[in-house]
Short mmCIF file of C-alpha atoms and ligand atoms in Angstrom, two decimals:
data_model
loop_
_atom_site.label_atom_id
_atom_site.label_comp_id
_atom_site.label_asym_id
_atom_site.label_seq_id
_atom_site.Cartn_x
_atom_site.Cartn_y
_atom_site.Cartn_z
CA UNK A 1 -23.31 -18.13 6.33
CA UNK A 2 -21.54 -21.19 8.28
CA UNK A 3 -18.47 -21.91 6.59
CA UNK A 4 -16.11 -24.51 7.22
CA UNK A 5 -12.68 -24.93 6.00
CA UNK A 6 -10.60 -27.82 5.39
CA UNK A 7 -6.35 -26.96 6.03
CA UNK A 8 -5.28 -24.33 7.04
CA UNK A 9 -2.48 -23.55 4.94
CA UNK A 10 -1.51 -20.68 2.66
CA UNK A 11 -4.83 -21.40 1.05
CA UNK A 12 -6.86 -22.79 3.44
CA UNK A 13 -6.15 -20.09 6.14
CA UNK A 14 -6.21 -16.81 3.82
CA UNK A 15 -9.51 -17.97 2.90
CA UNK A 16 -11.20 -18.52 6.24
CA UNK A 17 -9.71 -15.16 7.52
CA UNK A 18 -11.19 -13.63 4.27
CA UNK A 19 -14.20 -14.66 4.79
CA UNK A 20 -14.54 -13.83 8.16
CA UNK A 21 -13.33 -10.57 7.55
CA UNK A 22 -16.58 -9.68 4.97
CA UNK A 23 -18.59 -11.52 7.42
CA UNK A 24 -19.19 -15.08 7.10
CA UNK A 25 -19.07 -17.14 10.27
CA UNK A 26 -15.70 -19.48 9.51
CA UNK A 27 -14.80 -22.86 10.99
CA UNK A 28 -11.36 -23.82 10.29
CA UNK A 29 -10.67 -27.48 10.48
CA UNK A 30 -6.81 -29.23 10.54
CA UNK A 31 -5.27 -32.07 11.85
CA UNK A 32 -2.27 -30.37 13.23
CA UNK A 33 -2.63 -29.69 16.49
CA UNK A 34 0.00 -26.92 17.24
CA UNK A 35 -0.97 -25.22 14.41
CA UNK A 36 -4.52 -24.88 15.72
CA UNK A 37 -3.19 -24.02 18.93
CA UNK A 38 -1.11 -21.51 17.80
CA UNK A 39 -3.86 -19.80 15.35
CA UNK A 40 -6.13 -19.77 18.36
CA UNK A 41 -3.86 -17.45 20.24
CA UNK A 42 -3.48 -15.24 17.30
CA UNK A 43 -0.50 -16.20 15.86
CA UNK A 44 -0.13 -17.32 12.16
CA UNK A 45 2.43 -20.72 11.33
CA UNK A 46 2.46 -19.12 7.93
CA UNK A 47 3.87 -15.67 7.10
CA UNK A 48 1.80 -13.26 4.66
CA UNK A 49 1.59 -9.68 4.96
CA UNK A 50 -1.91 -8.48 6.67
CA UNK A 51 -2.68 -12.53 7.50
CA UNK A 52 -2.22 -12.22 11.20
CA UNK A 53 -4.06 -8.59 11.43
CA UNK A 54 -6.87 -10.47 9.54
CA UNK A 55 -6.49 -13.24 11.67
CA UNK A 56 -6.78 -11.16 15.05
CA UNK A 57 -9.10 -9.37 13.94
CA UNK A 58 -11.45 -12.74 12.92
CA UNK A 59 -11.00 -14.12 16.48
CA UNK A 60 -12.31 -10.96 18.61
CA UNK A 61 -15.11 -10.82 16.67
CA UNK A 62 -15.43 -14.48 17.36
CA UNK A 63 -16.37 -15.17 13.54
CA UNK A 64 -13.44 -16.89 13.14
CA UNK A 65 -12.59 -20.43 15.05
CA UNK A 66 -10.39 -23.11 14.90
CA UNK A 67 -10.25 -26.87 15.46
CA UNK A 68 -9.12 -30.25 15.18
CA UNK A 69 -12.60 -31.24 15.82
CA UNK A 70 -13.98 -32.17 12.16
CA UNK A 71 -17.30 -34.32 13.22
CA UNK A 72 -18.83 -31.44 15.10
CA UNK A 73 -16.88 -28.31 12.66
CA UNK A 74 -18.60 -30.11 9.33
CA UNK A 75 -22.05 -31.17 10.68
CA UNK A 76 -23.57 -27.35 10.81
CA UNK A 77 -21.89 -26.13 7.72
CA UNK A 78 -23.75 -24.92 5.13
CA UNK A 79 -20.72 -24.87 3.14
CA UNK A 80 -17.73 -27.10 3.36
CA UNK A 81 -14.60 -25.94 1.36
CA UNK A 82 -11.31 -27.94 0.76
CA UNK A 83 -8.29 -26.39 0.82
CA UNK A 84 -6.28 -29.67 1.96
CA UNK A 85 -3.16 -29.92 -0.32
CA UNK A 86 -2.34 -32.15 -3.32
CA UNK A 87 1.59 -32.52 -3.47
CA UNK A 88 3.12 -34.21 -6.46
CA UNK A 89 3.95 -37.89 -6.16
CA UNK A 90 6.89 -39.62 -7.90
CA UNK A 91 5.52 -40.30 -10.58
CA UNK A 92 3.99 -36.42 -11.12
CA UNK A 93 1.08 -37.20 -10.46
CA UNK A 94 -1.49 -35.07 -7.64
CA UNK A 95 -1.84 -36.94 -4.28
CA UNK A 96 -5.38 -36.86 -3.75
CA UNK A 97 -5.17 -38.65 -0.04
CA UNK A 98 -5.68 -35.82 1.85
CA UNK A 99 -8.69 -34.54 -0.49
CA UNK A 100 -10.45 -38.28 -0.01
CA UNK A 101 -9.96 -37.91 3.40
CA UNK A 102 -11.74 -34.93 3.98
CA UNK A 103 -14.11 -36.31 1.50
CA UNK A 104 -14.64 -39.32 3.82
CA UNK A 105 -14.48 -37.55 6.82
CA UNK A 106 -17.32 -34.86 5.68
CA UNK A 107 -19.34 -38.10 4.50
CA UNK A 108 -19.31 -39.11 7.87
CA UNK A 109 -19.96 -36.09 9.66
CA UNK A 110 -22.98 -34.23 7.91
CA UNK A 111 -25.97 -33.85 9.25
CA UNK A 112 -27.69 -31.78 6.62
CA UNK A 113 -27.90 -30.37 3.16
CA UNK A 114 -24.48 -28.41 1.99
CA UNK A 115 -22.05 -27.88 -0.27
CA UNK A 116 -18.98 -28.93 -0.86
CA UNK A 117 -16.50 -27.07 -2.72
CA UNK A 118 -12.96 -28.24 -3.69
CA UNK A 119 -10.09 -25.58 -3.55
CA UNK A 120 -7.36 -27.29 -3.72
CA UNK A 121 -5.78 -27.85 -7.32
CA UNK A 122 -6.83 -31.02 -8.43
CA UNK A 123 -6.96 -33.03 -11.78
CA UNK A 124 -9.78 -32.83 -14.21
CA UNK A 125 -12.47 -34.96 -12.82
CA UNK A 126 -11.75 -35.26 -9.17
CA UNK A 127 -14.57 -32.98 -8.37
CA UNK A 128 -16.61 -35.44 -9.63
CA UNK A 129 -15.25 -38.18 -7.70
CA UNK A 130 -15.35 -36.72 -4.20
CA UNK A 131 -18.99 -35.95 -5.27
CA UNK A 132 -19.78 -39.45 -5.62
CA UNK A 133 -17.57 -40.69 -2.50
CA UNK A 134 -19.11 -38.70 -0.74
CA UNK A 135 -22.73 -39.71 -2.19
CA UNK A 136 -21.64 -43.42 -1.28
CA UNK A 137 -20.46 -42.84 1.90
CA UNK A 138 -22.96 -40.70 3.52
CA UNK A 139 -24.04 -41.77 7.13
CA UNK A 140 -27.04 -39.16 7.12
CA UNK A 141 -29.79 -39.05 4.84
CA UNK A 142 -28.84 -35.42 3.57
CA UNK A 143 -28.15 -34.07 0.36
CA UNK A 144 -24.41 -33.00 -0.80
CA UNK A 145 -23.33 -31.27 -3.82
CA UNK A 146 -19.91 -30.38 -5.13
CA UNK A 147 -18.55 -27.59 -6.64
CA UNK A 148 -15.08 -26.69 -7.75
CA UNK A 149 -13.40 -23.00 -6.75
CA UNK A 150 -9.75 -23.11 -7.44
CA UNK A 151 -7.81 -20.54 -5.58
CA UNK A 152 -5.54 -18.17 -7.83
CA UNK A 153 -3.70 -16.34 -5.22
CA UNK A 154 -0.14 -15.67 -4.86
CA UNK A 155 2.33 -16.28 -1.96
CA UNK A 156 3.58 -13.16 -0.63
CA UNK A 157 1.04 -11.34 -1.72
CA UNK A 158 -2.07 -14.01 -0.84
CA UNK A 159 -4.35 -12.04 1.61
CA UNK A 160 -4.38 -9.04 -1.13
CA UNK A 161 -5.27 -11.60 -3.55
CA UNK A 162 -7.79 -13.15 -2.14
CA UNK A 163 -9.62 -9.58 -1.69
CA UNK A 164 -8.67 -8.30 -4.73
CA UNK A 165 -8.88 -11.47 -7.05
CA UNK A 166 -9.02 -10.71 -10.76
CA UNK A 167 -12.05 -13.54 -10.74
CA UNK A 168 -13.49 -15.65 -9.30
CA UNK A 169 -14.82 -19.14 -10.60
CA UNK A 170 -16.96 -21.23 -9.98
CA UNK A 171 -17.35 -24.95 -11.36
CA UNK A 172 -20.76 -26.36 -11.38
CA UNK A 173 -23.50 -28.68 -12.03
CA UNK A 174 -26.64 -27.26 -10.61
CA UNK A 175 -28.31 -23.37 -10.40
CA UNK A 176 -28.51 -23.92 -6.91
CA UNK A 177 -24.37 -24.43 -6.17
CA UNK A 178 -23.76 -21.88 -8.49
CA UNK A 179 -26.00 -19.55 -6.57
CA UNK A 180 -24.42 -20.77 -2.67
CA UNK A 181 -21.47 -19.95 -4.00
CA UNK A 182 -22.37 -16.54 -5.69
CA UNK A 183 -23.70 -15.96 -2.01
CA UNK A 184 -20.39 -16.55 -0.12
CA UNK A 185 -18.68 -14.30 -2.25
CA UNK A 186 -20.90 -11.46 -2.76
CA UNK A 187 -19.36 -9.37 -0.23
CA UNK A 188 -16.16 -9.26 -2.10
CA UNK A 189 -17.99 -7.52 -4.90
CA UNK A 190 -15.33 -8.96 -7.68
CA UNK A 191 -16.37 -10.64 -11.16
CA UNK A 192 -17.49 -14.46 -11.16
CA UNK A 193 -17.31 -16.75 -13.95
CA UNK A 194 -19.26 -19.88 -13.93
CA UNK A 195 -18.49 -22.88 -15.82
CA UNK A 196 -18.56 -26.54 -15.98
CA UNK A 197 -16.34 -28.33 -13.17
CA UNK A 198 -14.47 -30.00 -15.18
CA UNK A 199 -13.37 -26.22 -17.11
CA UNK A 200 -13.40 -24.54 -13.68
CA UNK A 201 -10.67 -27.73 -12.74
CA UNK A 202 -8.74 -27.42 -15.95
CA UNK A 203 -8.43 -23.37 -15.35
CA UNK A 204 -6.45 -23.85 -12.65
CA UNK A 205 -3.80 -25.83 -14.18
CA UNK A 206 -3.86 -23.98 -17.20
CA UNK A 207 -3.42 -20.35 -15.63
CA UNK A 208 -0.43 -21.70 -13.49
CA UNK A 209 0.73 -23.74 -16.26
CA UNK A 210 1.37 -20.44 -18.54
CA UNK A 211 2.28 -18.64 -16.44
CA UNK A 212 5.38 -21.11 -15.64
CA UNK A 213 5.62 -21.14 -19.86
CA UNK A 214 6.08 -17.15 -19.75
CA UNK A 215 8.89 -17.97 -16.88
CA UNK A 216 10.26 -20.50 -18.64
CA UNK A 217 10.22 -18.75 -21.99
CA UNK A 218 11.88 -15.87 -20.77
CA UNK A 219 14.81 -17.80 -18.84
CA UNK A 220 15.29 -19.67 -22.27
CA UNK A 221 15.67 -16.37 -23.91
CA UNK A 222 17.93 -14.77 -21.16
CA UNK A 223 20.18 -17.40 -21.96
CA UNK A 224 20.29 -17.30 -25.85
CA UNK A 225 20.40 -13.19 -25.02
CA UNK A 226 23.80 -13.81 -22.92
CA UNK A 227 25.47 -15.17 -26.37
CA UNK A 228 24.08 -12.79 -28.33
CA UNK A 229 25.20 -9.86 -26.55
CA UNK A 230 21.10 -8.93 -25.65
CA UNK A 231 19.89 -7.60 -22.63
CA UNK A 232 17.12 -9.64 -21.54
CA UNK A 233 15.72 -6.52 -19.31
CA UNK A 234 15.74 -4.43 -22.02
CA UNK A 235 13.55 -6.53 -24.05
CA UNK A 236 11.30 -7.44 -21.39
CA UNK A 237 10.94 -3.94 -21.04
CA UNK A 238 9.68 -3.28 -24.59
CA UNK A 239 7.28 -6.65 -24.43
CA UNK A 240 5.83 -5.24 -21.72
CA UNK A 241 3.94 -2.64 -23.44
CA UNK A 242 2.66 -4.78 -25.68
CA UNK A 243 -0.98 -5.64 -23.93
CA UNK A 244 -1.34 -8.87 -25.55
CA UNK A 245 1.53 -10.13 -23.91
CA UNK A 246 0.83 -8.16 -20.66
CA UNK A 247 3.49 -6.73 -18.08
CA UNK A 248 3.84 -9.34 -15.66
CA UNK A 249 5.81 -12.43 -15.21
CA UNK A 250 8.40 -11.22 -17.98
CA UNK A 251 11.00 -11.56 -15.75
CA UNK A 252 14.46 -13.79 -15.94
CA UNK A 253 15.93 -15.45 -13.04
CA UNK A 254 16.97 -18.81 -11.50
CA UNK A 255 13.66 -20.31 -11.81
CA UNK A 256 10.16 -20.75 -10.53
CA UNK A 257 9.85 -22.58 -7.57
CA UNK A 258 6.78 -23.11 -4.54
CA UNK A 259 4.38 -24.95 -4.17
CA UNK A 260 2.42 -24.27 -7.13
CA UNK A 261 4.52 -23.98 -10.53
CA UNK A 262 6.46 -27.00 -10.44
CA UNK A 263 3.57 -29.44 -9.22
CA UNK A 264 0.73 -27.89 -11.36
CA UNK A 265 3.56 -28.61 -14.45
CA UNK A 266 3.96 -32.51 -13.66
CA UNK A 267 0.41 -32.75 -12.96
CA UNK A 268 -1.05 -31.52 -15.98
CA UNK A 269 1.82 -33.28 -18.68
CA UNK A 270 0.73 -36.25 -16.26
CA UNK A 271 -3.00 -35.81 -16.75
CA UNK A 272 -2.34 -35.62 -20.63
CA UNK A 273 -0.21 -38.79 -20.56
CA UNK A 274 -2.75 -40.52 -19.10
CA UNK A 275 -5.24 -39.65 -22.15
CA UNK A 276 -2.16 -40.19 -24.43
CA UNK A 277 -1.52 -36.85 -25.45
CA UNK A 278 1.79 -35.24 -25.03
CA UNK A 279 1.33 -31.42 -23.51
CA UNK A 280 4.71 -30.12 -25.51
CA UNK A 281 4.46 -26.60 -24.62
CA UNK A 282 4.44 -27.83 -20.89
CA UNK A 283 7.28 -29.93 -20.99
CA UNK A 284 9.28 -27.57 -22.10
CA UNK A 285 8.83 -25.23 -19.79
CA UNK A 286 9.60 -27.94 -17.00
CA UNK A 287 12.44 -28.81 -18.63
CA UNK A 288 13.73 -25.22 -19.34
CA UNK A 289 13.00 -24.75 -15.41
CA UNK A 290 15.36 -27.79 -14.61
CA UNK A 291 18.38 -26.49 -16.09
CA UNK A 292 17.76 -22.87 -15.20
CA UNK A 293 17.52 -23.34 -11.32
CA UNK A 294 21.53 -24.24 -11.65
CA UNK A 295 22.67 -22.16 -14.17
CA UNK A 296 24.29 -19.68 -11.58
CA UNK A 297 26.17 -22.65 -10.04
CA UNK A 298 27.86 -23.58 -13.53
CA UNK A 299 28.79 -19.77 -14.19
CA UNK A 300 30.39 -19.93 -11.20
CA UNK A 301 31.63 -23.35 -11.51
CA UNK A 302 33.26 -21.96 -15.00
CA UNK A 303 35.03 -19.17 -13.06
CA UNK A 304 36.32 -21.39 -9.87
CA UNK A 305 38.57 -23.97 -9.67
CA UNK A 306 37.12 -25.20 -6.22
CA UNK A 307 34.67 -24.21 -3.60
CA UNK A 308 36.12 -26.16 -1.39
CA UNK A 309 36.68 -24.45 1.79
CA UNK A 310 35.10 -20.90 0.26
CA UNK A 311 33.30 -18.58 2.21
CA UNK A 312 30.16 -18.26 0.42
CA UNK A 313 27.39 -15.83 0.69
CA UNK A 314 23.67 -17.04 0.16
CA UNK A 315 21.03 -14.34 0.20
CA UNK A 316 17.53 -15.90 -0.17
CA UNK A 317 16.56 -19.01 1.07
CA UNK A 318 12.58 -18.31 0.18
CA UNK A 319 10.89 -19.72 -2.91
CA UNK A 320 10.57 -16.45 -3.50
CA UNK A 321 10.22 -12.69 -1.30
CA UNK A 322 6.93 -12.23 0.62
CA UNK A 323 6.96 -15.89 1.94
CA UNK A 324 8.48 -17.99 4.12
CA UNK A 325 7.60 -21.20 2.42
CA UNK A 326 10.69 -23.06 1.46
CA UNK A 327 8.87 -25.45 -1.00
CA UNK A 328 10.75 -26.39 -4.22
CA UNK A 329 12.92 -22.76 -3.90
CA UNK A 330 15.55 -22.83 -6.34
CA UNK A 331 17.93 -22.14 -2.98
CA UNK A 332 17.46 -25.84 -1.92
CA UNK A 333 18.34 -26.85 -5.12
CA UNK A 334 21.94 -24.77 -4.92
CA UNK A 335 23.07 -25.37 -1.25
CA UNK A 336 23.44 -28.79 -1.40
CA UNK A 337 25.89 -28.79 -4.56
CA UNK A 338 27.51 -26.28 -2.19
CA UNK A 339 28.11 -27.84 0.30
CA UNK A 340 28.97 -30.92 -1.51
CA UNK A 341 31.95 -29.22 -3.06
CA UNK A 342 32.92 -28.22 0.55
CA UNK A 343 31.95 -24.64 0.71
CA UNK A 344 31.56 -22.36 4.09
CA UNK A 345 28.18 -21.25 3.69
CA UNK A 346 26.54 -18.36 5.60
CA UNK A 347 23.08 -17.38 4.62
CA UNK A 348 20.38 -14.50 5.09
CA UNK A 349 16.86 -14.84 4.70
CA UNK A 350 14.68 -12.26 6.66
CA UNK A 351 11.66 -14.47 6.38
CA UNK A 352 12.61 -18.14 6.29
CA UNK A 353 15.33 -18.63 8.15
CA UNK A 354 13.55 -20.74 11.12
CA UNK A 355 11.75 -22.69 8.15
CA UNK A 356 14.93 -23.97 6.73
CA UNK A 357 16.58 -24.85 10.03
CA UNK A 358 13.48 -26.56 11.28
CA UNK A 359 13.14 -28.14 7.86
CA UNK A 360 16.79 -29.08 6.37
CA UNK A 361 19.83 -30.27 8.53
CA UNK A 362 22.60 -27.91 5.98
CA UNK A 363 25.67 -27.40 8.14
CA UNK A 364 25.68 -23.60 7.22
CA UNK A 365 25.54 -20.70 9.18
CA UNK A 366 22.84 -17.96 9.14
CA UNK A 367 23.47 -14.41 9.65
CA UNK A 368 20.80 -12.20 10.72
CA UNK A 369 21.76 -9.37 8.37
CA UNK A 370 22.89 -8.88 4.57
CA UNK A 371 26.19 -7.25 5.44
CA UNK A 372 26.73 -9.88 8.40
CA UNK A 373 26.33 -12.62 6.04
CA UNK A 374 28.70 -11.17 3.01
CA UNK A 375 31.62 -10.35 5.58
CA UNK A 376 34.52 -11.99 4.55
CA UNK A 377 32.77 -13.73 1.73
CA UNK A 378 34.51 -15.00 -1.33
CA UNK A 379 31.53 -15.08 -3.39
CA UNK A 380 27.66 -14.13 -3.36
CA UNK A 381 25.12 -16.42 -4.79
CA UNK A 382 21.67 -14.41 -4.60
CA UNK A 383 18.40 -16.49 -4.63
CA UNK A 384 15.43 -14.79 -3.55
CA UNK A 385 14.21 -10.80 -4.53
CA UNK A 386 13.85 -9.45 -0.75
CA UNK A 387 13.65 -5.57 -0.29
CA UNK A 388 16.52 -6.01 2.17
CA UNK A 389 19.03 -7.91 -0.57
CA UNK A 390 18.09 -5.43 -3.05
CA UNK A 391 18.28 -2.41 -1.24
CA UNK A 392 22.08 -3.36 -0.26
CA UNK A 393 24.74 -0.82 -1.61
CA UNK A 394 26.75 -2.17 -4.70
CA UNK A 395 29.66 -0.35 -2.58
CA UNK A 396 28.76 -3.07 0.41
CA UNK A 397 29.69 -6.20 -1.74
CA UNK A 398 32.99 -4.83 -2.58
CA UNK A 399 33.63 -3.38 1.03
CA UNK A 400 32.41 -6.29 3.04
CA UNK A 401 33.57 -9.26 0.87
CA UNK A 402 37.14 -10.66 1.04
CA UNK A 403 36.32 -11.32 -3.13
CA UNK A 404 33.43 -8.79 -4.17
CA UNK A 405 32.18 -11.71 -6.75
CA UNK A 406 27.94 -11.85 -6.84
CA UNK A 407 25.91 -14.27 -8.64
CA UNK A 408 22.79 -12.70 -9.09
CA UNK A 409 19.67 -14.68 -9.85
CA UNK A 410 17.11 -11.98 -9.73
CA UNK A 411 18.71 -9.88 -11.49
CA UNK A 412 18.48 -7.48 -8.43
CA UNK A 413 21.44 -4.76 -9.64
CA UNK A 414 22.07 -2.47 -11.83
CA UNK A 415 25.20 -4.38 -13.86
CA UNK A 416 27.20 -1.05 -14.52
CA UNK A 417 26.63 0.06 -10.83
CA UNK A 418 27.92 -2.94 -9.81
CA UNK A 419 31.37 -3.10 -11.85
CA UNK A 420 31.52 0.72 -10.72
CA UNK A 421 31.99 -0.08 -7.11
CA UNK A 422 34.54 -3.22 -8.18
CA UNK A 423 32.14 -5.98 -8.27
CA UNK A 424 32.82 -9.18 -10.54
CA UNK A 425 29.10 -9.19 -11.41
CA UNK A 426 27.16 -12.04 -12.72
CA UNK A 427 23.34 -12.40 -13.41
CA UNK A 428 20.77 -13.72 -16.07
CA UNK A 429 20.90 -13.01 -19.76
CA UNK A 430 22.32 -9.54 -19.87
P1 NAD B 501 -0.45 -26.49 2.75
O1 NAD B 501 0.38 -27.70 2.64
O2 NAD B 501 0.17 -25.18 3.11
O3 NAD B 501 -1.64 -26.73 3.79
C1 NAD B 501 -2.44 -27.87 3.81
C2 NAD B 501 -3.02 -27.99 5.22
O4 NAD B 501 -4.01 -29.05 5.23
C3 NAD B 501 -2.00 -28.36 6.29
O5 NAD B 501 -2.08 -27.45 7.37
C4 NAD B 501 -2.44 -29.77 6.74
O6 NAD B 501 -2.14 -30.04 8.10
C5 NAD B 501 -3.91 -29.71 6.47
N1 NAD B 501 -4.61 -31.01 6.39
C6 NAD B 501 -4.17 -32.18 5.87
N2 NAD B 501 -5.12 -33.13 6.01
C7 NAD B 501 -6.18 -32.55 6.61
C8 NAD B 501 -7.47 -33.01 7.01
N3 NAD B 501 -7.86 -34.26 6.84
N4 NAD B 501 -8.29 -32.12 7.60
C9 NAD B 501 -7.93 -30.85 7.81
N5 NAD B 501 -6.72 -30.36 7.46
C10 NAD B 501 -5.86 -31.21 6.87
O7 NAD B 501 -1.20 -26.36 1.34
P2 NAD B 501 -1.49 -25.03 0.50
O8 NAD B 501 -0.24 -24.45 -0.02
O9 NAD B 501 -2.44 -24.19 1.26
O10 NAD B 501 -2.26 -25.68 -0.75
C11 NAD B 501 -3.53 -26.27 -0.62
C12 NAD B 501 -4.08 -26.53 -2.00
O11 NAD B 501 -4.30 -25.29 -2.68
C13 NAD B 501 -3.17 -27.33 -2.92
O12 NAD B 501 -3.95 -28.14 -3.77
C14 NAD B 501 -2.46 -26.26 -3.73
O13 NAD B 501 -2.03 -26.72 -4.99
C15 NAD B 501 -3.57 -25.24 -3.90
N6 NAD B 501 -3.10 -23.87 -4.10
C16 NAD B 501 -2.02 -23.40 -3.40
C17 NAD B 501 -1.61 -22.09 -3.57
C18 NAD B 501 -0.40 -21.57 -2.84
O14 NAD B 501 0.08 -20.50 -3.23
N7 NAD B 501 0.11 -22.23 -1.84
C19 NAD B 501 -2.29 -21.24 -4.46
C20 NAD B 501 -3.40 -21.73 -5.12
C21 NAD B 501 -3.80 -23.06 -4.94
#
């Protein structure tokens, strides 16, 4: 089938060399032109194991293209998807200006039948508004249906994801959508569930939504488990056997962060305001999120008189290991108090280094190595799970640092290790 794809970031992208890769013949469509440029030679902007294999792979076999060319990339498609993104606005709300301008643009460009299917997270009802913009704005006298297929993946771990997802769904109104879209994805071979649009919209939010809860409820425990003399590990450990709670996402830390969790959050306490319902459940867990993202920085600030002039360690910069996206990580949230309070900062990420010096002016240094980062340090904040931060000797901290005093936020080391090799050890509710 002729596929065309709208954005080509972490969703956009894994999707179009997905589908190329079981076959389809994939169009991908973005504004940015160095980014197009750059995809064309083979190189990904975005980093996620296997994408660029995929992506190589996609291009020789020329199923894959790219362009910045949407009149001629949408006309032949037989299906269009969006994967544009919807960032949060002030208020908490989804900006939907990049969706209706795809939605606009596709109006224009069409010059037969397809469908349309929406990716991107939106709220409940949007499908059926592009449908109908689109409907209204058509130049061509051809027919255009939309469906909604909201992407579940994870970063770090998207391309696997896509190829493995637990489901798939599909929102929509007609036998004949459902059945394109049980087309395109037949070659993954994985289960589909079809529902409403509206359902298959609100699924999206509501998966991410409780799965920030679980987060959220389990930072809110590692703290009460800190003053009760609990080990928050331990107990995940023993809820994880339990299969109605299921293994995953059980784990305390600093917070979620991305692209996904925080947004999805606003969006959908938003979306209930505006019916005048209040989504308690979610609110906590937003507000549980707040408050955890800094907890690290008032343990420490409990044990320091100043920062000012300390040599501080930062290992992680990444929302979270496996990415390079920088997007709401709780690291962003830390440096800046930092800094404020006049500390020396040096930090490691293996991943998203360039990211945050292309993205954020910090007057920090970066080190290109764990141990070249902690030399001389007075005191380790850790931020993001990498293999290379947790794979570092307890013995290093207390070798390499002028102070071997850690603030762990991923809870990456073994406590009683750590105060074995003379580390002052800190990390969440245990
Ligand atoms: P992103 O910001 O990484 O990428 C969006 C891309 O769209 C950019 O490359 C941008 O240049 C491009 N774009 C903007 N306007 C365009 C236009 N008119 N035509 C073509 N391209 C255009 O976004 P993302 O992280 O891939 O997220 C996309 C959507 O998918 C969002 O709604 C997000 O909530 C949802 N989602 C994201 C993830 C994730 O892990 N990132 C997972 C599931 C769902």
């Amino acid at each position: 089938m002729n596929l065309t794809i709208a954005g080509t970031g972490y969703v956009g992208l894994v999707a179009g060399v997905c589908f190329a890769h079981v076959g389809h013949n994939v169009t991908c469509v973005d504004i940015d032109e160095k980014k197009v440029e750059l995809l064309r030679s083979g190189v990904s902007p975005i980093y996620e194991e296997g994408l660029e294999d995929f992506l190589k792979e996609g291009l020789s076999s020329n199923l894959l293209h790219f362009t910045t060319d949407y009149t001629s990339a949408y006309a032949g498609a037989d299906v269009i998807f969006i994967g544009v993104g919807t960032p949060e606005l002030a208020d908490g709300s989804a900006n939907l200006t990049y969706v209706a301008t795809v939605a606009r643009q596709i109006a224009e460009s069409v010059t037969h039948d397809c469908l349309v299917v929406v990716k991107s997270t939106v709220p409940v009802g949007t499908n059926d508004k592009v449908e109908q913009f689109i409907k209204d704005s058509l130049v061509n006298k051809v027919c255009v249906e939309v469906a909604s297929n909201p992407e579940f993946l994870a970063q770090g771990t998207a391309v696997h994801d896509m190829m493995h997802a637990a489901r798939i769904i599909i929102g929509v109104e007609s036998s004949h959508a459902e059945s394109v879209l049980r087309t395109v994805y037949a070659p993954f071979n994985l289960p589909i569930v079809t529902v409403k649009r509206r359902s298959a919209e609100m699924s999206k939010y509501a998966a991410n939504d409780f799965l920030a809860l679980k987060i959220s409820y389990m930072n809110d425990l590692a703290n009460l488990c800190e003053l009760v003399g609990a080990d928050i590990e331990d107990v995940a450990k023993g809820m994880a056997y339990d299969d109605r709670i299921g293994a995953r996402y059980l784990r305390a830390g600093i917070g979620y962060g991305g692209s996904c969790f925080p947004k999805d959050t606003k969006a959908l306490e938003y979306l209930a305001k505006q019916h005048g319902y209040k989504l308690q459940t979610v609110a906590a867990a937003v507000s549980v999120n707040t408050s955890q993202r800094t907890v690290l920085y008032k343990k420490a600030c409990n044990r320091m008189i100043t920062f000012n002039g300390i040599k501080v360690a930062v290992l992680g910069l990444a929302f979270k290991a496996g990415t390079d996206d920088l997007r709401e990580s709780p690291a962003l949230y830390n440096i800046p108090l930092l800094l404020e309070q006049g500390a020396v900062i040096t930090a490691f990420d293996p991943i998203a280094e360039a990211n945050c010096r292309k993205q954020y002016d910090f007057s920090m240094q970066y080190a290109p190595t764990v141990s070249e980062a902690l030399k001389d340090a007075q005191v380790c904040f850790i931020f993001t799970d990498w293999k290379e931060i947790r794979s570092t000797a307890p013995s290093a901290f207390k070798q390499l640092m002028r102070t071997p005093l850690v603030y762990d936020g991923r809870n990456l080391f073994d406590p009683v290790a750590m105060k074995t090799a003379g580390v002052e050890y800190y990390s969440i509710g245990r």
